[in-house]
CSV table of C-alpha atoms in Angstrom, one decimal:
chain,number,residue,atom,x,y,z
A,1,UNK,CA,114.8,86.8,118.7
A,2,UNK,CA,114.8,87.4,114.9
A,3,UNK,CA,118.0,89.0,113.4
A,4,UNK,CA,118.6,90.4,110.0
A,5,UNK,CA,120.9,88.0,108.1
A,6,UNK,CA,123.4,88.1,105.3
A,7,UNK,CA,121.2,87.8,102.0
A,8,UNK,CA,117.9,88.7,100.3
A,9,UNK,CA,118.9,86.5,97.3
A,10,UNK,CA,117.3,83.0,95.9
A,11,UNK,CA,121.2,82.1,94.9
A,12,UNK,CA,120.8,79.1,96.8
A,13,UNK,CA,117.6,78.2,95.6
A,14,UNK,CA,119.1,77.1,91.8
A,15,UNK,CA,116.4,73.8,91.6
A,16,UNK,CA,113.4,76.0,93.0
A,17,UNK,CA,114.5,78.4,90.5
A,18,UNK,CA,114.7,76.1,87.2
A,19,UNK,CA,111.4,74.6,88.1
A,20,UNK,CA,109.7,78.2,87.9
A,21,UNK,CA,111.7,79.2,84.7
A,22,UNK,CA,110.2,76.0,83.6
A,23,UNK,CA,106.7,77.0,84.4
A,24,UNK,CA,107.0,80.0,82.8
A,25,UNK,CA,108.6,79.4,79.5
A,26,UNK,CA,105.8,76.6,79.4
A,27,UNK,CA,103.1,79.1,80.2
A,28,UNK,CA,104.1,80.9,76.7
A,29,UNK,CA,103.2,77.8,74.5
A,30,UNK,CA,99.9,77.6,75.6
A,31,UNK,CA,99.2,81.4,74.4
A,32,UNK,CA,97.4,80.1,71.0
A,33,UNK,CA,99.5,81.1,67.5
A,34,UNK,CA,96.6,83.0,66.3
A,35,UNK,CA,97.3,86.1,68.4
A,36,UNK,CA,99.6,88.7,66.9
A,37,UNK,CA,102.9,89.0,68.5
A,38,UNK,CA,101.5,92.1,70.4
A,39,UNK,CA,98.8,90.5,72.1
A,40,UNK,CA,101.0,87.4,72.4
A,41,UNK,CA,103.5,89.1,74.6
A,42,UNK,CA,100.7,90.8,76.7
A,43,UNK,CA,99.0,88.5,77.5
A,44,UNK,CA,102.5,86.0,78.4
A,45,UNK,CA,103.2,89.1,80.8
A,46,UNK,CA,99.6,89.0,82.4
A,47,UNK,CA,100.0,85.7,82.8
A,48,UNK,CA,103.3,85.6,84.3
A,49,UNK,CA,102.8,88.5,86.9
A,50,UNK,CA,99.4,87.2,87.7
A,51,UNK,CA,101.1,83.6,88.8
A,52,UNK,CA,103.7,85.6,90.5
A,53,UNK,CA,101.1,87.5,92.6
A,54,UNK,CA,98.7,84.3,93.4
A,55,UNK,CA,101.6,82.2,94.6
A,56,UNK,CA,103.4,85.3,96.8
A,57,UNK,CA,99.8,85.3,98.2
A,58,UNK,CA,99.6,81.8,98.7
A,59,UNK,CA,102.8,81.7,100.5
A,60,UNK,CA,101.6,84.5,102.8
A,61,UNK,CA,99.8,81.6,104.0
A,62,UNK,CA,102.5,80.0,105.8
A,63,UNK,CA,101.6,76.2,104.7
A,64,UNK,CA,104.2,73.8,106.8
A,65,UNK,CA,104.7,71.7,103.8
A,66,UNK,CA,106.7,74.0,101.5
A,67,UNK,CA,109.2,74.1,104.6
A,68,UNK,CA,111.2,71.1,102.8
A,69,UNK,CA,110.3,72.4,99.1
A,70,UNK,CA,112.0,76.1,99.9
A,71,UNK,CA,114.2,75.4,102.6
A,72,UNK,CA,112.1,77.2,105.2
A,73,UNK,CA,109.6,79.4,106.0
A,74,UNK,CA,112.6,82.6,106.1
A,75,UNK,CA,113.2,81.2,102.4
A,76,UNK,CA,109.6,80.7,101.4
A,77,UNK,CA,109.4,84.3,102.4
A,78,UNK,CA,112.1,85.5,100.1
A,79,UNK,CA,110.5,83.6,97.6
A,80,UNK,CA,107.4,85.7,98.6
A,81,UNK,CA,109.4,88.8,98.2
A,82,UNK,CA,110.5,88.3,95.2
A,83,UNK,CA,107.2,87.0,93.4
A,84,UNK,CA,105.7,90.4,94.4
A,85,UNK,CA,108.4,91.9,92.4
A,86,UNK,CA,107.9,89.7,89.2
A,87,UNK,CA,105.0,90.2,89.5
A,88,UNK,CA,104.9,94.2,89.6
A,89,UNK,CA,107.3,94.3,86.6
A,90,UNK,CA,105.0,91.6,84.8
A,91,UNK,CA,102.1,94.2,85.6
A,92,UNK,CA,104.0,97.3,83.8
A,93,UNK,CA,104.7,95.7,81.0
A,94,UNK,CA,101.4,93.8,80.1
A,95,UNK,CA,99.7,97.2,80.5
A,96,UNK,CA,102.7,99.3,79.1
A,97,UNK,CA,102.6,97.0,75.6
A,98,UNK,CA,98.5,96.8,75.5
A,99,UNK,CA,96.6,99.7,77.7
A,100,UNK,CA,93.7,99.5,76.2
A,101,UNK,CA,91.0,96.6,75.0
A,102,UNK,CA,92.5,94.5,72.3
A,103,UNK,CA,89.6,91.7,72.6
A,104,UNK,CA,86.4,91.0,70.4
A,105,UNK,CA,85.0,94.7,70.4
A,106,UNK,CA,82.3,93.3,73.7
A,107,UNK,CA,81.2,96.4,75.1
A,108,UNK,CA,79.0,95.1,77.9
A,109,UNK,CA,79.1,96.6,81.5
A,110,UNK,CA,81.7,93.3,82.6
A,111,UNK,CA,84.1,94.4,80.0
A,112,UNK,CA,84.3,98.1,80.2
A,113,UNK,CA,84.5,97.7,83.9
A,114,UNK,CA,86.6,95.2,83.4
A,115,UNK,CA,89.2,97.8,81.7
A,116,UNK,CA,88.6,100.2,84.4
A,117,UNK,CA,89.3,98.3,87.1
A,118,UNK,CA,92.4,97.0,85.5
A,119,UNK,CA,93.6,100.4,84.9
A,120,UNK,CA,93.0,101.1,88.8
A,121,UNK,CA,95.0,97.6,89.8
A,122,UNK,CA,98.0,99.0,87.9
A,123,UNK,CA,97.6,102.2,89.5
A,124,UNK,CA,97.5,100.4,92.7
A,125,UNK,CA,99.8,98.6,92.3
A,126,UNK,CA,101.9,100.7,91.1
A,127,UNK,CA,101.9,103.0,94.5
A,128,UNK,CA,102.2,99.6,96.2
A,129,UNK,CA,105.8,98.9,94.9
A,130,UNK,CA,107.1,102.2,95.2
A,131,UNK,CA,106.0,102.3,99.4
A,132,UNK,CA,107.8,98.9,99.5
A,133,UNK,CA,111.1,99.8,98.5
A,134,UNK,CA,111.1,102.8,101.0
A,135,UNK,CA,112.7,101.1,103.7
A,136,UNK,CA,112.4,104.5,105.5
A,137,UNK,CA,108.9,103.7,106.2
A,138,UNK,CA,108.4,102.2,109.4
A,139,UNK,CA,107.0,98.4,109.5
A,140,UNK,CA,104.1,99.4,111.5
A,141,UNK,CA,102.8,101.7,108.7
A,142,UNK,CA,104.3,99.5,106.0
A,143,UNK,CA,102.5,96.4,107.3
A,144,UNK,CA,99.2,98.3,107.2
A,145,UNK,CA,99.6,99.0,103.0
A,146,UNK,CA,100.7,95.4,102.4
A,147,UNK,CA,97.2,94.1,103.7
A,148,UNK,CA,95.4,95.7,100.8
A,149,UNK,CA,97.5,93.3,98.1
A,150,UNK,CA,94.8,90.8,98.6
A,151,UNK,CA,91.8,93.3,97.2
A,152,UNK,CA,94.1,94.7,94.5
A,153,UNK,CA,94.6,91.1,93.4
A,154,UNK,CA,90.9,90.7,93.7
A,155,UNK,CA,90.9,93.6,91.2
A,156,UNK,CA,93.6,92.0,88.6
A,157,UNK,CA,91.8,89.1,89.1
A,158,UNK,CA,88.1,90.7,87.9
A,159,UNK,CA,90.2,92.3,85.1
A,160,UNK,CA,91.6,89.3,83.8
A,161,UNK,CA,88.6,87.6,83.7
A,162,UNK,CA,85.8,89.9,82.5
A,163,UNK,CA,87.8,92.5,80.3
A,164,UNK,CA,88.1,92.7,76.8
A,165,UNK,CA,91.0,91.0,76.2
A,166,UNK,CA,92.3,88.0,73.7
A,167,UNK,CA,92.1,85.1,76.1
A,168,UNK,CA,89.0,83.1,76.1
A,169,UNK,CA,88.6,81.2,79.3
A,170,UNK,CA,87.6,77.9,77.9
A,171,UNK,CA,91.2,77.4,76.2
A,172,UNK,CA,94.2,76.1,77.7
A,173,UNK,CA,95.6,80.1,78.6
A,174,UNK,CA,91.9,80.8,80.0
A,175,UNK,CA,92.1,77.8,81.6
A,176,UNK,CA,95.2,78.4,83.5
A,177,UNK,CA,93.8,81.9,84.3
A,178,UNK,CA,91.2,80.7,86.2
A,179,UNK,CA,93.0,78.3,87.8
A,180,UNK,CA,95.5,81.2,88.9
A,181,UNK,CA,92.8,83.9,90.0
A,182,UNK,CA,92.0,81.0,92.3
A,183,UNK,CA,94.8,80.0,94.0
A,184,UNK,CA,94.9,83.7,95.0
A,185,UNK,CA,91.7,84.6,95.7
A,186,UNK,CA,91.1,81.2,98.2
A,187,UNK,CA,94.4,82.2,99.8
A,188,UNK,CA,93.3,85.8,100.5
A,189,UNK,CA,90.4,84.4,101.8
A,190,UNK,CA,91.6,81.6,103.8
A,191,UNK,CA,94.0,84.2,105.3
A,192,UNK,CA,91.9,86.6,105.8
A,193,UNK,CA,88.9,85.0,107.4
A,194,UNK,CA,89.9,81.3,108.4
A,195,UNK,CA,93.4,81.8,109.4
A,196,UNK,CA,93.0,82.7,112.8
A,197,UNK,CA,92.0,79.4,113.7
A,198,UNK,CA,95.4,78.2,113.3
A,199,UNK,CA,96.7,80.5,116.0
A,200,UNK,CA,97.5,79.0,119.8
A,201,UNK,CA,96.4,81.4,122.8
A,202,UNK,CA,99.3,81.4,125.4
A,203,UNK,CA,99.8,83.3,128.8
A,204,UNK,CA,102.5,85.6,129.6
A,205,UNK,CA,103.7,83.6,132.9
A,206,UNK,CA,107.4,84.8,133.4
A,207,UNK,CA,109.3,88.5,132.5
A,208,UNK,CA,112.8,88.6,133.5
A,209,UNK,CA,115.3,91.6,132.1
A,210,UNK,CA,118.2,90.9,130.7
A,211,UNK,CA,119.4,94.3,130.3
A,212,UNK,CA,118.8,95.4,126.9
A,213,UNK,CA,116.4,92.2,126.4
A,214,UNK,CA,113.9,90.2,128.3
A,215,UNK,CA,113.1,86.8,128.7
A,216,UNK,CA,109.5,86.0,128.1
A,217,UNK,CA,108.4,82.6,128.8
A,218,UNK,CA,104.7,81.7,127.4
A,219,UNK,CA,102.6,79.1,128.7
A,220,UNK,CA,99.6,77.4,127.0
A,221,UNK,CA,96.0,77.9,127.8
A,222,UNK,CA,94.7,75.2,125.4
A,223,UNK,CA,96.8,72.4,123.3
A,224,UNK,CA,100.6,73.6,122.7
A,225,UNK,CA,102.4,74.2,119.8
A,226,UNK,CA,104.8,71.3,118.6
A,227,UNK,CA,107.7,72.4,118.0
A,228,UNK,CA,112.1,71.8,117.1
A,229,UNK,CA,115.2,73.2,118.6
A,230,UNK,CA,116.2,76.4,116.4
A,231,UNK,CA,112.7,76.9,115.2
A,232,UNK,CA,111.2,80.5,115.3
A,233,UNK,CA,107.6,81.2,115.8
A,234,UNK,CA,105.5,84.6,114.6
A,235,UNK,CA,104.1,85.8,117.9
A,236,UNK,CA,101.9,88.9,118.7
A,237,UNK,CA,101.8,90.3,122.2
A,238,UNK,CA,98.5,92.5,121.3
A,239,UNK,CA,99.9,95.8,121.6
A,240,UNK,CA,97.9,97.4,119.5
A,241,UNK,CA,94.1,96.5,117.8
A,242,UNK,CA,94.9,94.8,114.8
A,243,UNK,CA,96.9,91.8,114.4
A,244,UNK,CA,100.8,92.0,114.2
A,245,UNK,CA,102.9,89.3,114.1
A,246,UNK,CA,106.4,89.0,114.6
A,247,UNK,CA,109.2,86.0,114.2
A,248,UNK,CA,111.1,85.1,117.4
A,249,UNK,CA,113.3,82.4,118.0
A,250,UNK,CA,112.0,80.0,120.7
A,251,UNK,CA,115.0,79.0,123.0
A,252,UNK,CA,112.9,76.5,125.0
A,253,UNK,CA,113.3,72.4,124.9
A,254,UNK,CA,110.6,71.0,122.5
A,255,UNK,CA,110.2,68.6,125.7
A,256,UNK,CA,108.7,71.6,127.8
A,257,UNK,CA,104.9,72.7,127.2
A,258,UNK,CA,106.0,76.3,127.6
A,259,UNK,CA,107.6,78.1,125.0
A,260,UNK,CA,110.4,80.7,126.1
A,261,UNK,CA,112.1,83.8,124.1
A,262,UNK,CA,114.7,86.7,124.6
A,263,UNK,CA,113.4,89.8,122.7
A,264,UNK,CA,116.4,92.3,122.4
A,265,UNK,CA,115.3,96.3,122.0
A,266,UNK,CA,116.3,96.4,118.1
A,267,UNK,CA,113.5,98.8,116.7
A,268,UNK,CA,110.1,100.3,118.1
A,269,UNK,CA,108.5,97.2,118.0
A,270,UNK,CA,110.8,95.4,120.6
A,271,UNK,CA,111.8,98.0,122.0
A,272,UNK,CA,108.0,98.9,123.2
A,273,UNK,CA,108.1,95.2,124.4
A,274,UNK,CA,110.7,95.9,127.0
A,275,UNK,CA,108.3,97.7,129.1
A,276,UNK,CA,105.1,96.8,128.0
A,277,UNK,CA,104.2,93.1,128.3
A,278,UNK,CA,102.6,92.1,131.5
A,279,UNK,CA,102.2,88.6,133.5
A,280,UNK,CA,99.0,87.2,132.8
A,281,UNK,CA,98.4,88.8,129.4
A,282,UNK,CA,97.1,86.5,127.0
A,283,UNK,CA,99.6,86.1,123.6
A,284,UNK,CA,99.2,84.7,120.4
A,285,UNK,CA,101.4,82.2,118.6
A,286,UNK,CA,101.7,80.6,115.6
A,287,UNK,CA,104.3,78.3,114.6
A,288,UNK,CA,106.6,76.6,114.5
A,289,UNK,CA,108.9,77.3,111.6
A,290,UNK,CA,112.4,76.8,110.3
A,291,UNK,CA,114.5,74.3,108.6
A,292,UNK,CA,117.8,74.3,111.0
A,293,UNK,CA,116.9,71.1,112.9
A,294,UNK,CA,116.5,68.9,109.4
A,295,UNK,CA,119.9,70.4,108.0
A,296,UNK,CA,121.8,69.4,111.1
A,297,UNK,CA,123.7,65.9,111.2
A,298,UNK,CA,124.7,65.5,114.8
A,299,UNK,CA,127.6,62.8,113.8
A,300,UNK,CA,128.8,65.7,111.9
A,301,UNK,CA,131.5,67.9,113.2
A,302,UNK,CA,130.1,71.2,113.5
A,303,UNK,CA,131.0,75.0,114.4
A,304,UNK,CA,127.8,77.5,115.8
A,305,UNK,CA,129.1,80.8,115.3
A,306,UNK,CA,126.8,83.7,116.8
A,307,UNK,CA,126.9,87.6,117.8
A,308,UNK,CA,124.5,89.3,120.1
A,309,UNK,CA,121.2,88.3,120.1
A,310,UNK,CA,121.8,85.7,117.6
A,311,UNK,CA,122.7,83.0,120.3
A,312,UNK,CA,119.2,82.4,120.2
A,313,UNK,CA,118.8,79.3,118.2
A,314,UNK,CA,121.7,77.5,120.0
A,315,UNK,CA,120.6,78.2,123.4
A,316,UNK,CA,117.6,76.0,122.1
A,317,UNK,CA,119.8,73.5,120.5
A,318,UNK,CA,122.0,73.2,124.4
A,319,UNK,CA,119.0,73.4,126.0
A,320,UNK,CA,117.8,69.5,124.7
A,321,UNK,CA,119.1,66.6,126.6
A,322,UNK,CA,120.2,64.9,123.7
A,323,UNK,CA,124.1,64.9,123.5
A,324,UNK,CA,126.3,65.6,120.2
A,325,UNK,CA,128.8,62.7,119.8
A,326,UNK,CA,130.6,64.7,117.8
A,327,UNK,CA,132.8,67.7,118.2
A,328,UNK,CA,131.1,70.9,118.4
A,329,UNK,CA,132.8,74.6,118.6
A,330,UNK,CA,130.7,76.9,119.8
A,331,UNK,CA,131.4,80.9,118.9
A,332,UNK,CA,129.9,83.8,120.9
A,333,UNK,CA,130.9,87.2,120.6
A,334,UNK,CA,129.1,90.2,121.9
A,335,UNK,CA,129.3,92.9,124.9
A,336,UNK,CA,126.8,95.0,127.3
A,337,UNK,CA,124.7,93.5,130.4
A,338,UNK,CA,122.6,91.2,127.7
A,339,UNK,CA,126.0,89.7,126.9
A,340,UNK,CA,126.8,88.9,130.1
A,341,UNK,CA,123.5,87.1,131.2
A,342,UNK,CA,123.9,85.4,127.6
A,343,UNK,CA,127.5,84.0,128.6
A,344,UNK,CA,126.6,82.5,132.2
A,345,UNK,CA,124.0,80.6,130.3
A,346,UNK,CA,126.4,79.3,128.1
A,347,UNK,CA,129.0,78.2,130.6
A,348,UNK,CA,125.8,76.3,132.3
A,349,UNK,CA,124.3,74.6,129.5
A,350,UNK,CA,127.2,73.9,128.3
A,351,UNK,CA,128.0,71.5,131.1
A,352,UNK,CA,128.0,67.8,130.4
A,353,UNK,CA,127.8,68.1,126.9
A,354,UNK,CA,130.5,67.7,124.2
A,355,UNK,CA,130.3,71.5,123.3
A,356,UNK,CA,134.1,73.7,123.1
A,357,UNK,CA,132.9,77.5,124.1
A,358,UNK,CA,134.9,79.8,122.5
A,359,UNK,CA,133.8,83.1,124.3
A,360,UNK,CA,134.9,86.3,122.8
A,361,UNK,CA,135.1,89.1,125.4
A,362,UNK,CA,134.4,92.7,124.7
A,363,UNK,CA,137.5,93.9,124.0
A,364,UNK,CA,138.9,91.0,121.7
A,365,UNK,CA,139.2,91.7,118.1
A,366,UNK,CA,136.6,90.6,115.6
A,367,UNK,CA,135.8,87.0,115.1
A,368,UNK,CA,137.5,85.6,111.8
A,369,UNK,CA,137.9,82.6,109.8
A,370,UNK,CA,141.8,82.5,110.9
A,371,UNK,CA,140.8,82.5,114.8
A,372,UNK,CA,138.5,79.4,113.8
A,373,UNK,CA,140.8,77.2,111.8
A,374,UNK,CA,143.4,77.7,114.5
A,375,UNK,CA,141.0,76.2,117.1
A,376,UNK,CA,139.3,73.7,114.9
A,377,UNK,CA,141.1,69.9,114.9
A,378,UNK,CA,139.2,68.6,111.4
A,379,UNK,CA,139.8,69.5,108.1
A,380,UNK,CA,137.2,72.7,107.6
A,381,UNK,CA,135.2,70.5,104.9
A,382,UNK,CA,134.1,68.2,106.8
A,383,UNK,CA,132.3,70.1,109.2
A,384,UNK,CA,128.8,71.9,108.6
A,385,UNK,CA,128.7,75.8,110.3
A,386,UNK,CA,125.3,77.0,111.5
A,387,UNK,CA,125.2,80.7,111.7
A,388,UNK,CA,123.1,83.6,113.5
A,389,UNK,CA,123.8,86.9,114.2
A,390,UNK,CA,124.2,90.5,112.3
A,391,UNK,CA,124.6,91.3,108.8
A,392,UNK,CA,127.9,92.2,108.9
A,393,UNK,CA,128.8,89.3,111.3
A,394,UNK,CA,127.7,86.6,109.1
A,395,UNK,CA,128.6,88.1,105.7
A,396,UNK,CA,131.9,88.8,106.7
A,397,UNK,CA,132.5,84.9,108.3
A,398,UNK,CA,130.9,83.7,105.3
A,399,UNK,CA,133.1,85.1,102.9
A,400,UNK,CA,136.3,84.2,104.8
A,401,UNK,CA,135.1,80.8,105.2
A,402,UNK,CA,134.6,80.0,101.7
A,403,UNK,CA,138.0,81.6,100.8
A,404,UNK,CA,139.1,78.7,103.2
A,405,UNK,CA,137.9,76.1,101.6
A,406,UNK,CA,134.4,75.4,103.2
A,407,UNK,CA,132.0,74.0,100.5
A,408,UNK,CA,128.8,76.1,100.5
A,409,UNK,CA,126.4,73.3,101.3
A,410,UNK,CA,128.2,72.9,104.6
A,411,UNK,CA,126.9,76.7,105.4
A,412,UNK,CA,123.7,77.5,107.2
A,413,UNK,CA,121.8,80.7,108.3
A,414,UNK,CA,118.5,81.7,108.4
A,415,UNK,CA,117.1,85.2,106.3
A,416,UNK,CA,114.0,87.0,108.6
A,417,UNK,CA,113.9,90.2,106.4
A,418,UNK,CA,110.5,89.6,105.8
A,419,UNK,CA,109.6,92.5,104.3
């Protein structure tokens, strides 16, 4: 199951980051010096947002190979995130410094529609940004909006190449702006109409309850996904018409065909799930993601730490056969039925293995940093912490952990606000 985590911040993403600043401040010496600085800084800002909304889209694409570039597919999505938002405020200010035609005077159909349909990108746009940072709206309605950035960028796209502006597509800027308008149209197709051909049809064959959760375990009809312990794949159960993916982590042993999941009831979404998937019903998959299983260094000392439903990734980890040679605490805290179930398949996975449980009952006080270091027998450096759970849970443990010393590389959580 997917759980909100600490941060929606690229502060750990500081070489990704100077590579792009890089990009862009190279993107302004190839404006030619013959514009004035008015049409210089316009078009830099087209330029800029419109790179910022081609590579967003092509990230919507989910391409396995920026996993080890970004860190993941939860980092490539903050990455996503943000890029929309560069490349909203890159919008407003190309448009806010030059809103109307500043090109050669060509008044042929392409350029005056050209203008207009610029003007109703912005627009678009515009509404677009404001809807996405009203996290009142549900994600089912939300979800629905964010499907049209693909024809708005269809729209920028036609603007930027057939208005009346300065750029003149056969120079390096023009150049660059085709190359853009493509990486973004071909990823709106490809996602649009050849994307589906990635996706895995499974079968609902298990439905256990776990109180406030269920266990769903998914069985292939055709060729399985492959898959690591800790990864998380986007699944839709077909509740509804149109598509609607969400990220769960898969607790099952890559060695295993089938792929299993615990789905807590954390918003309408899961919480419809609870009562609504059936045996037999087909489900679609498409995965798998995550970066957890390259990070970890099993001769490393290491301490899980997890609350409520975000046990999920370990139980994958305890559910290989490999063994960990070295020592491993393992952290639970959390209360309810779905606690329970969760802690008597700890104590049985746990068997055999070199694995310390450190079960925190309902009633105990808060996990902290102090508990851990008075349970721990190596220096805190030396060992790498994997991390899962609520907001407030992991912020709090990261925080206290780095006031003790632990080095920041050594710290590892996934982010699945994907929106």
């Amino acid at each position: 199951m997917y759980t909100p985590n600490r941060s929606t911040s690229l502060k750990t993403q500081t070489p990704q980051l100077i590579a792009l600043i890089t990009v862009c401040s190279g993107i302004w010496f190839l404006i030619p010096t013959t514009y004035g600085i008015t049409q210089t800084v316009s078009t830099y800002f087209a330029l800029i947002s419109m790179l910022a909304m081609a590579l967003a889209m092509f990230i919507s694409t989910r391409p396995k190979w920026i996993e080890p570039l970004l860190g993941g597919m939860d980092k490539a999505y903050l990455w996503h995130k943000w890029l929309g938002i560069v490349g909203l405020i890159g919008v407003s200010l190309h448009w806010a410094i030059v809103p109307g035609s500043v090109g050669d005077g060509d008044h042929s159909f392409l350029a005056e529609s050209g203008e207009d349909v610029g003007e109703l990108a912005v627009n678009l746009l515009l509404f677009m940004g404001v809807l996405s940072m009203c996290r009142w709206i549900p994600y089912r309605w939300w979800r629905y909006t964010h499907r049209l950035m693909g024809p708005i960028f269809l729209l920028c796209a036609y603007h930027s190449l057939f208005s009346n502006g300065p750029i003149t597509l056969t120079e390096p800027a023009g150049l660059l702006l085709i190359a853009i308008c493509a990486l973004g149209c071909t990823s709106w197709l490809y996602k649009t109409f050849f994307y589906h051909h990635r996706i895995k049809p499974y079968t609902a064959t298990a439905i256990s309850s776990l109180g406030s959760a269920i266990e769903v375990t998914l069985t292939p009809q055709q060729q399985p996904i492959h898959h690591k312990s800790g990864q998380f794949a986007f699944i839709d159960f077909h509740l509804s018409n149109s598509e609607n993916f969400h990220p769960y982590t898969i607790t099952s042993s890559p060695d295993k065909p089938e792929l299993t999941f615990i789905i807590k009831a954390l918003g309408d979404h899961t919480t419809q799930l609870q009562t609504a998937i059936r045996q037999g019903q087909t489900v679609s998959v498409d995965g798998a993601y995550g970066r957890w299983h390259a990070t970890q260094k099993t001769k490393q000392p290491q301490i899980w730490l997890a609350a409520g439903i975000g046990i999920t990734p370990f139980l994958a980890w305890l559910n290989e056969s490999r063994q960990f040679p070295n020592e491993v605490h393992l952290f639970y805290s959390g209360n309810g039925h779905l606690s329970e179930q969760i802690k008597a398949k700890l104590y049985a996975l746990a068997q055999n293995k070199n694995i310390t449980l450190h079960i925190r009952e309902a009633n105990a006080m808060r996990l902290t940093a102090k508990h851990i270091l008075t349970v721990i027998k190596q220096p805190l450096k030396q060992y790498q912490v994997f991390v899962c759970g609520p907001t407030s849970f992991t912020a709090a443990l990261h925080t206290q952990l780095k006031e003790c010393g632990l080095p920041e590389h050594c710290w590892h959580n996934e982010n699945f606000l994907m929106r």
